[in-house]
Amino acid sequence: MASTLSSALKPLVDFVYPPRCPLCGEGIAAGPGLCAACWETFEFPGEPACSRCQTPLFGIGTDSICHACVTHPPRHSGIVAAVLYNETARQLVLRFKHGGRIGLARLMGQLMAARLTSAPEDAILVPVPLHRRRLWARGYNQSAVLASSIAHHTGHAVLVDALQRTKPTPKPGGLGRKARARTLRGVIRVRPSATATLKGRDIILVDDVLTSGATTGECAQVFLTAGARSVRIACFARVVERDHG
């Protein structure tokens, strides 16, 4: 009944409050979404890419392995990203993560879900955890909101509190890969009540932005130690070095 009423009122609401692009404010046909001009500035992952972590490789063969995977073999079973991190992606994430624009998760989750077509049907979506202090300050875990949005499109189960961050860590800005890894060592654990559920299962770890991979790498290791069968990482935006190879 509520859904029917909402559908009936939508044209009137759109007339009074026409949908607008969340980035530039331009009017759009329907929300949530971006205007054509902003949409065209997105960069999407493609081939060629690293055969282990799917990092885009510029001007290198499709069977190549990136330098990072050769130097530090990944613990995960692959990474899928909706878009590459550029100014458009950055602005969208900032509005969603720090601007309270939770409704943007619908668009972001839909784009992430489109990259998960090969994921096992019985895989479990698990968000990267926030420490309780940061969760209280922000009011929500952006990765958990994205996981719920993905589940709406894929039908995968979500286990929101499978992971715990046992103590606060400094914001990663300005820290290198090794420094980030050191700050996270021993900080993330599987919640004891979730151990039995995760054992032998395929996990899709959800995050908003993947930078160095230190956080997701630690989460993947924790899952595998707890007996998970595999861990795949799904992020909205992925930071890529243009000379990466």
CSV table of C-alpha atoms in Angstrom, one decimal:
chain,number,residue,atom,x,y,z
A,1,MET,CA,0.0,0.0,0.0
A,2,ALA,CA,2.8,2.4,1.0
A,3,SER,CA,4.7,1.5,-2.2
A,4,THR,CA,1.7,2.1,-4.4
A,5,LEU,CA,1.0,5.5,-2.7
A,6,SER,CA,4.6,6.5,-3.1
A,7,SER,CA,4.6,5.6,-6.8
A,8,ALA,CA,1.4,7.6,-7.3
A,9,LEU,CA,2.8,10.7,-5.6
A,10,LYS,CA,6.2,10.6,-7.3
A,11,PRO,CA,5.2,12.7,-10.4
A,12,LEU,CA,3.8,15.4,-8.1
A,13,VAL,CA,6.9,15.4,-5.9
A,14,ASP,CA,9.2,15.6,-8.9
A,15,PHE,CA,7.1,18.5,-10.3
A,16,VAL,CA,7.4,20.5,-7.0
A,17,TYR,CA,11.0,19.4,-6.2
A,18,PRO,CA,12.6,18.4,-9.6
A,19,PRO,CA,15.5,15.9,-9.3
A,20,ARG,CA,18.9,17.5,-9.5
A,21,CYS,CA,22.4,16.2,-10.1
A,22,PRO,CA,24.0,15.8,-6.7
A,23,LEU,CA,27.3,17.1,-8.0
A,24,CYS,CA,26.5,20.2,-10.1
A,25,GLY,CA,22.8,20.8,-9.3
A,26,GLU,CA,21.7,20.5,-12.9
A,27,GLY,CA,18.1,19.2,-13.4
A,28,ILE,CA,17.8,15.6,-14.4
A,29,ALA,CA,15.0,13.4,-15.6
A,30,ALA,CA,14.9,11.1,-12.6
A,31,GLY,CA,16.8,10.5,-9.4
A,32,PRO,CA,19.0,9.3,-8.0
A,33,GLY,CA,21.6,9.9,-10.7
A,34,LEU,CA,24.0,12.3,-12.3
A,35,CYS,CA,23.4,14.6,-15.2
A,36,ALA,CA,24.9,13.6,-18.6
A,37,ALA,CA,27.8,16.0,-18.2
A,38,CYS,CA,28.9,14.7,-14.8
A,39,TRP,CA,28.3,11.1,-15.8
A,40,GLU,CA,30.7,11.5,-18.8
A,41,THR,CA,33.5,12.4,-16.4
A,42,PHE,CA,33.4,9.1,-14.6
A,43,GLU,CA,36.3,6.7,-15.5
A,44,PHE,CA,35.4,3.0,-15.5
A,45,PRO,CA,37.8,0.1,-15.0
A,46,GLY,CA,38.6,-1.9,-18.2
A,47,GLU,CA,41.2,-4.1,-19.9
A,48,PRO,CA,44.0,-4.7,-19.8
A,49,ALA,CA,44.1,-5.4,-16.1
A,50,CYS,CA,46.2,-7.3,-13.6
A,51,SER,CA,45.2,-11.0,-13.6
A,52,ARG,CA,45.3,-11.1,-9.8
A,53,CYS,CA,43.9,-7.9,-8.5
A,54,GLN,CA,42.3,-6.4,-11.6
A,55,THR,CA,44.2,-3.1,-11.3
A,56,PRO,CA,44.0,-1.4,-14.7
A,57,LEU,CA,47.3,-1.7,-16.6
A,58,PHE,CA,48.1,1.0,-19.1
A,59,GLY,CA,49.7,-0.3,-22.3
A,60,ILE,CA,50.5,-3.8,-20.9
A,61,GLY,CA,49.3,-7.2,-22.0
A,62,THR,CA,46.1,-8.8,-20.5
A,63,ASP,CA,48.0,-11.7,-18.9
A,64,SER,CA,50.3,-9.4,-16.9
A,65,ILE,CA,50.6,-9.2,-13.2
A,66,CYS,CA,51.0,-5.8,-11.6
A,67,HIS,CA,54.2,-4.9,-9.7
A,68,ALA,CA,52.2,-4.7,-6.4
A,69,CYS,CA,51.0,-8.3,-6.7
A,70,VAL,CA,54.4,-9.5,-7.6
A,71,THR,CA,56.0,-7.8,-4.6
A,72,HIS,CA,53.1,-8.5,-2.2
A,73,PRO,CA,50.9,-11.4,-3.4
A,74,PRO,CA,47.3,-10.5,-2.4
A,75,ARG,CA,45.4,-12.4,0.2
A,76,HIS,CA,42.1,-11.7,-1.6
A,77,SER,CA,40.6,-13.4,-4.6
A,78,GLY,CA,40.2,-10.3,-6.7
A,79,ILE,CA,38.9,-6.7,-6.6
A,80,VAL,CA,36.0,-5.2,-8.4
A,81,ALA,CA,35.5,-1.4,-8.5
A,82,ALA,CA,32.6,0.5,-9.9
A,83,VAL,CA,34.7,3.5,-11.0
A,84,LEU,CA,38.3,4.7,-10.9
A,85,TYR,CA,39.0,7.5,-8.4
A,86,ASN,CA,39.0,10.9,-10.0
A,87,GLU,CA,37.5,14.3,-9.1
A,88,THR,CA,34.0,13.2,-9.9
A,89,ALA,CA,34.2,10.1,-7.8
A,90,ARG,CA,35.9,12.0,-5.0
A,91,GLN,CA,33.1,14.6,-4.9
A,92,LEU,CA,30.4,11.9,-4.9
A,93,VAL,CA,32.1,10.0,-2.0
A,94,LEU,CA,32.6,13.2,0.0
A,95,ARG,CA,28.9,14.0,-0.3
A,96,PHE,CA,27.9,10.5,0.7
A,97,LYS,CA,30.5,9.9,3.4
A,98,HIS,CA,30.8,13.3,5.1
A,99,GLY,CA,27.9,15.3,3.7
A,100,GLY,CA,25.1,13.0,5.0
A,101,ARG,CA,23.8,12.3,1.5
A,102,ILE,CA,23.0,8.7,2.3
A,103,GLY,CA,20.6,8.5,-0.7
A,104,LEU,CA,23.6,8.5,-3.0
A,105,ALA,CA,24.1,4.9,-1.9
A,106,ARG,CA,21.4,3.8,-4.3
A,107,LEU,CA,23.3,4.9,-7.3
A,108,MET,CA,26.7,3.9,-5.9
A,109,GLY,CA,25.5,0.4,-4.9
A,110,GLN,CA,23.9,-0.1,-8.3
A,111,LEU,CA,27.1,0.6,-10.0
A,112,MET,CA,29.0,-1.8,-7.7
A,113,ALA,CA,26.4,-4.5,-8.1
A,114,ALA,CA,26.9,-4.4,-11.9
A,115,ARG,CA,30.5,-5.5,-11.4
A,116,LEU,CA,29.6,-8.5,-9.2
A,117,THR,CA,27.8,-10.6,-11.7
A,118,SER,CA,30.2,-13.5,-11.4
A,119,ALA,CA,30.1,-13.6,-7.5
A,120,PRO,CA,28.8,-16.8,-6.0
A,121,GLU,CA,25.1,-16.5,-5.2
A,122,ASP,CA,25.6,-17.6,-1.6
A,123,ALA,CA,28.5,-15.2,-0.9
A,124,ILE,CA,28.0,-12.9,2.1
A,125,LEU,CA,28.4,-9.1,1.9
A,126,VAL,CA,30.4,-7.7,4.8
A,127,PRO,CA,31.3,-4.0,5.2
A,128,VAL,CA,34.7,-2.7,6.3
A,129,PRO,CA,34.1,-1.8,10.0
A,130,LEU,CA,34.3,1.6,11.7
A,131,HIS,CA,35.4,2.0,15.2
A,132,ARG,CA,32.5,2.8,17.5
A,133,ARG,CA,33.8,6.4,18.1
A,134,ARG,CA,33.8,7.2,14.4
A,135,LEU,CA,30.5,5.5,14.0
A,136,TRP,CA,28.9,7.6,16.7
A,137,ALA,CA,30.5,10.8,15.3
A,138,ARG,CA,29.3,10.1,11.7
A,139,GLY,CA,26.1,8.4,12.5
A,140,TYR,CA,26.4,5.6,10.0
A,141,ASN,CA,29.0,3.2,8.5
A,142,GLN,CA,29.1,4.2,4.8
A,143,SER,CA,30.4,0.8,3.8
A,144,ALA,CA,27.4,-0.9,5.6
A,145,VAL,CA,25.0,1.4,3.7
A,146,LEU,CA,26.7,0.4,0.4
A,147,ALA,CA,26.5,-3.3,1.3
A,148,SER,CA,22.8,-3.0,1.9
A,149,SER,CA,22.3,-1.2,-1.4
A,150,ILE,CA,24.3,-3.9,-3.3
A,151,ALA,CA,22.2,-6.6,-1.6
A,152,HIS,CA,19.1,-4.9,-2.9
A,153,HIS,CA,20.3,-5.4,-6.5
A,154,THR,CA,22.1,-8.8,-6.2
A,155,GLY,CA,20.1,-10.6,-3.5
A,156,HIS,CA,23.2,-11.5,-1.5
A,157,ALA,CA,23.0,-11.8,2.3
A,158,VAL,CA,24.5,-9.0,4.4
A,159,LEU,CA,26.3,-9.5,7.7
A,160,VAL,CA,26.8,-5.9,8.9
A,161,ASP,CA,28.6,-6.6,12.1
A,162,ALA,CA,30.8,-9.6,11.2
A,163,LEU,CA,34.0,-7.5,11.7
A,164,GLN,CA,35.0,-5.4,14.6
A,165,ARG,CA,37.6,-2.6,14.8
A,166,THR,CA,38.9,-2.9,18.3
A,167,LYS,CA,40.5,0.5,18.7
A,168,PRO,CA,40.6,3.7,16.7
A,169,THR,CA,43.2,4.2,14.1
A,170,PRO,CA,44.6,7.5,12.6
A,171,LYS,CA,43.1,8.7,9.3
A,172,PRO,CA,45.2,7.1,6.5
A,173,GLY,CA,45.9,10.4,4.7
A,174,GLY,CA,49.7,10.9,4.2
A,175,LEU,CA,50.6,7.4,5.4
A,176,GLY,CA,52.4,5.0,3.1
A,177,ARG,CA,51.4,1.4,2.5
A,178,LYS,CA,53.7,0.0,5.2
A,179,ALA,CA,52.7,2.6,7.8
A,180,ARG,CA,49.0,2.0,7.1
A,181,ALA,CA,49.6,-1.8,7.6
A,182,ARG,CA,51.3,-1.2,10.9
A,183,THR,CA,48.5,0.9,12.3
A,184,LEU,CA,45.9,-1.8,11.4
A,185,ARG,CA,47.8,-4.8,12.7
A,186,GLY,CA,45.7,-6.6,15.2
A,187,VAL,CA,43.0,-3.9,15.2
A,188,ILE,CA,40.4,-5.8,13.1
A,189,ARG,CA,38.9,-9.1,14.2
A,190,VAL,CA,35.9,-11.3,13.4
A,191,ARG,CA,33.2,-10.9,15.9
A,192,PRO,CA,33.1,-14.2,17.8
A,193,SER,CA,29.3,-14.7,17.2
A,194,ALA,CA,29.9,-14.5,13.4
A,195,THR,CA,32.7,-17.1,13.2
A,196,ALA,CA,30.5,-20.1,12.6
A,197,THR,CA,28.5,-18.2,9.9
A,198,LEU,CA,31.6,-17.2,8.0
A,199,LYS,CA,33.5,-20.5,8.0
A,200,GLY,CA,33.7,-22.1,4.6
A,201,ARG,CA,31.9,-19.2,2.9
A,202,ASP,CA,32.8,-16.8,0.1
A,203,ILE,CA,33.0,-13.2,1.4
A,204,ILE,CA,32.5,-10.0,-0.5
A,205,LEU,CA,34.2,-7.2,1.5
A,206,VAL,CA,32.6,-3.8,0.8
A,207,ASP,CA,34.4,-0.5,1.0
A,208,ASP,CA,33.8,3.0,-0.4
A,209,VAL,CA,37.3,3.8,-1.6
A,210,LEU,CA,40.3,1.5,-2.1
A,211,THR,CA,43.6,3.3,-1.8
A,212,SER,CA,46.6,1.3,-0.7
A,213,GLY,CA,44.6,-1.8,0.2
A,214,ALA,CA,46.0,-2.0,3.7
A,215,THR,CA,42.6,-2.1,5.4
A,216,THR,CA,41.0,-4.5,3.0
A,217,GLY,CA,44.1,-6.7,3.1
A,218,GLU,CA,43.9,-6.9,6.9
A,219,CYS,CA,40.2,-7.7,6.7
A,220,ALA,CA,40.9,-10.4,4.1
A,221,GLN,CA,43.6,-12.0,6.3
A,222,VAL,CA,41.3,-12.0,9.3
A,223,PHE,CA,38.5,-13.7,7.3
A,224,LEU,CA,40.8,-16.4,5.9
A,225,THR,CA,42.2,-17.1,9.4
A,226,ALA,CA,38.7,-17.5,10.6
A,227,GLY,CA,38.0,-20.2,8.0
A,228,ALA,CA,36.4,-18.2,5.1
A,229,ARG,CA,36.7,-20.0,1.7
A,230,SER,CA,37.6,-16.8,-0.2
A,231,VAL,CA,37.4,-13.0,0.0
A,232,ARG,CA,36.6,-10.7,-2.9
A,233,ILE,CA,36.7,-7.0,-2.5
A,234,ALA,CA,34.1,-4.6,-3.9
A,235,CYS,CA,34.7,-0.9,-3.7
A,236,PHE,CA,32.9,2.1,-5.3
A,237,ALA,CA,36.1,4.0,-6.3
A,238,ARG,CA,39.6,2.7,-6.7
A,239,VAL,CA,42.8,4.8,-6.6
A,240,VAL,CA,45.1,3.8,-9.4
A,241,GLU,CA,48.6,5.0,-10.2
A,242,ARG,CA,48.8,5.9,-13.9
A,243,ASP,CA,52.2,4.5,-14.3
A,244,HIS,CA,51.2,1.3,-12.5
A,245,GLY,CA,52.5,-1.8,-14.2
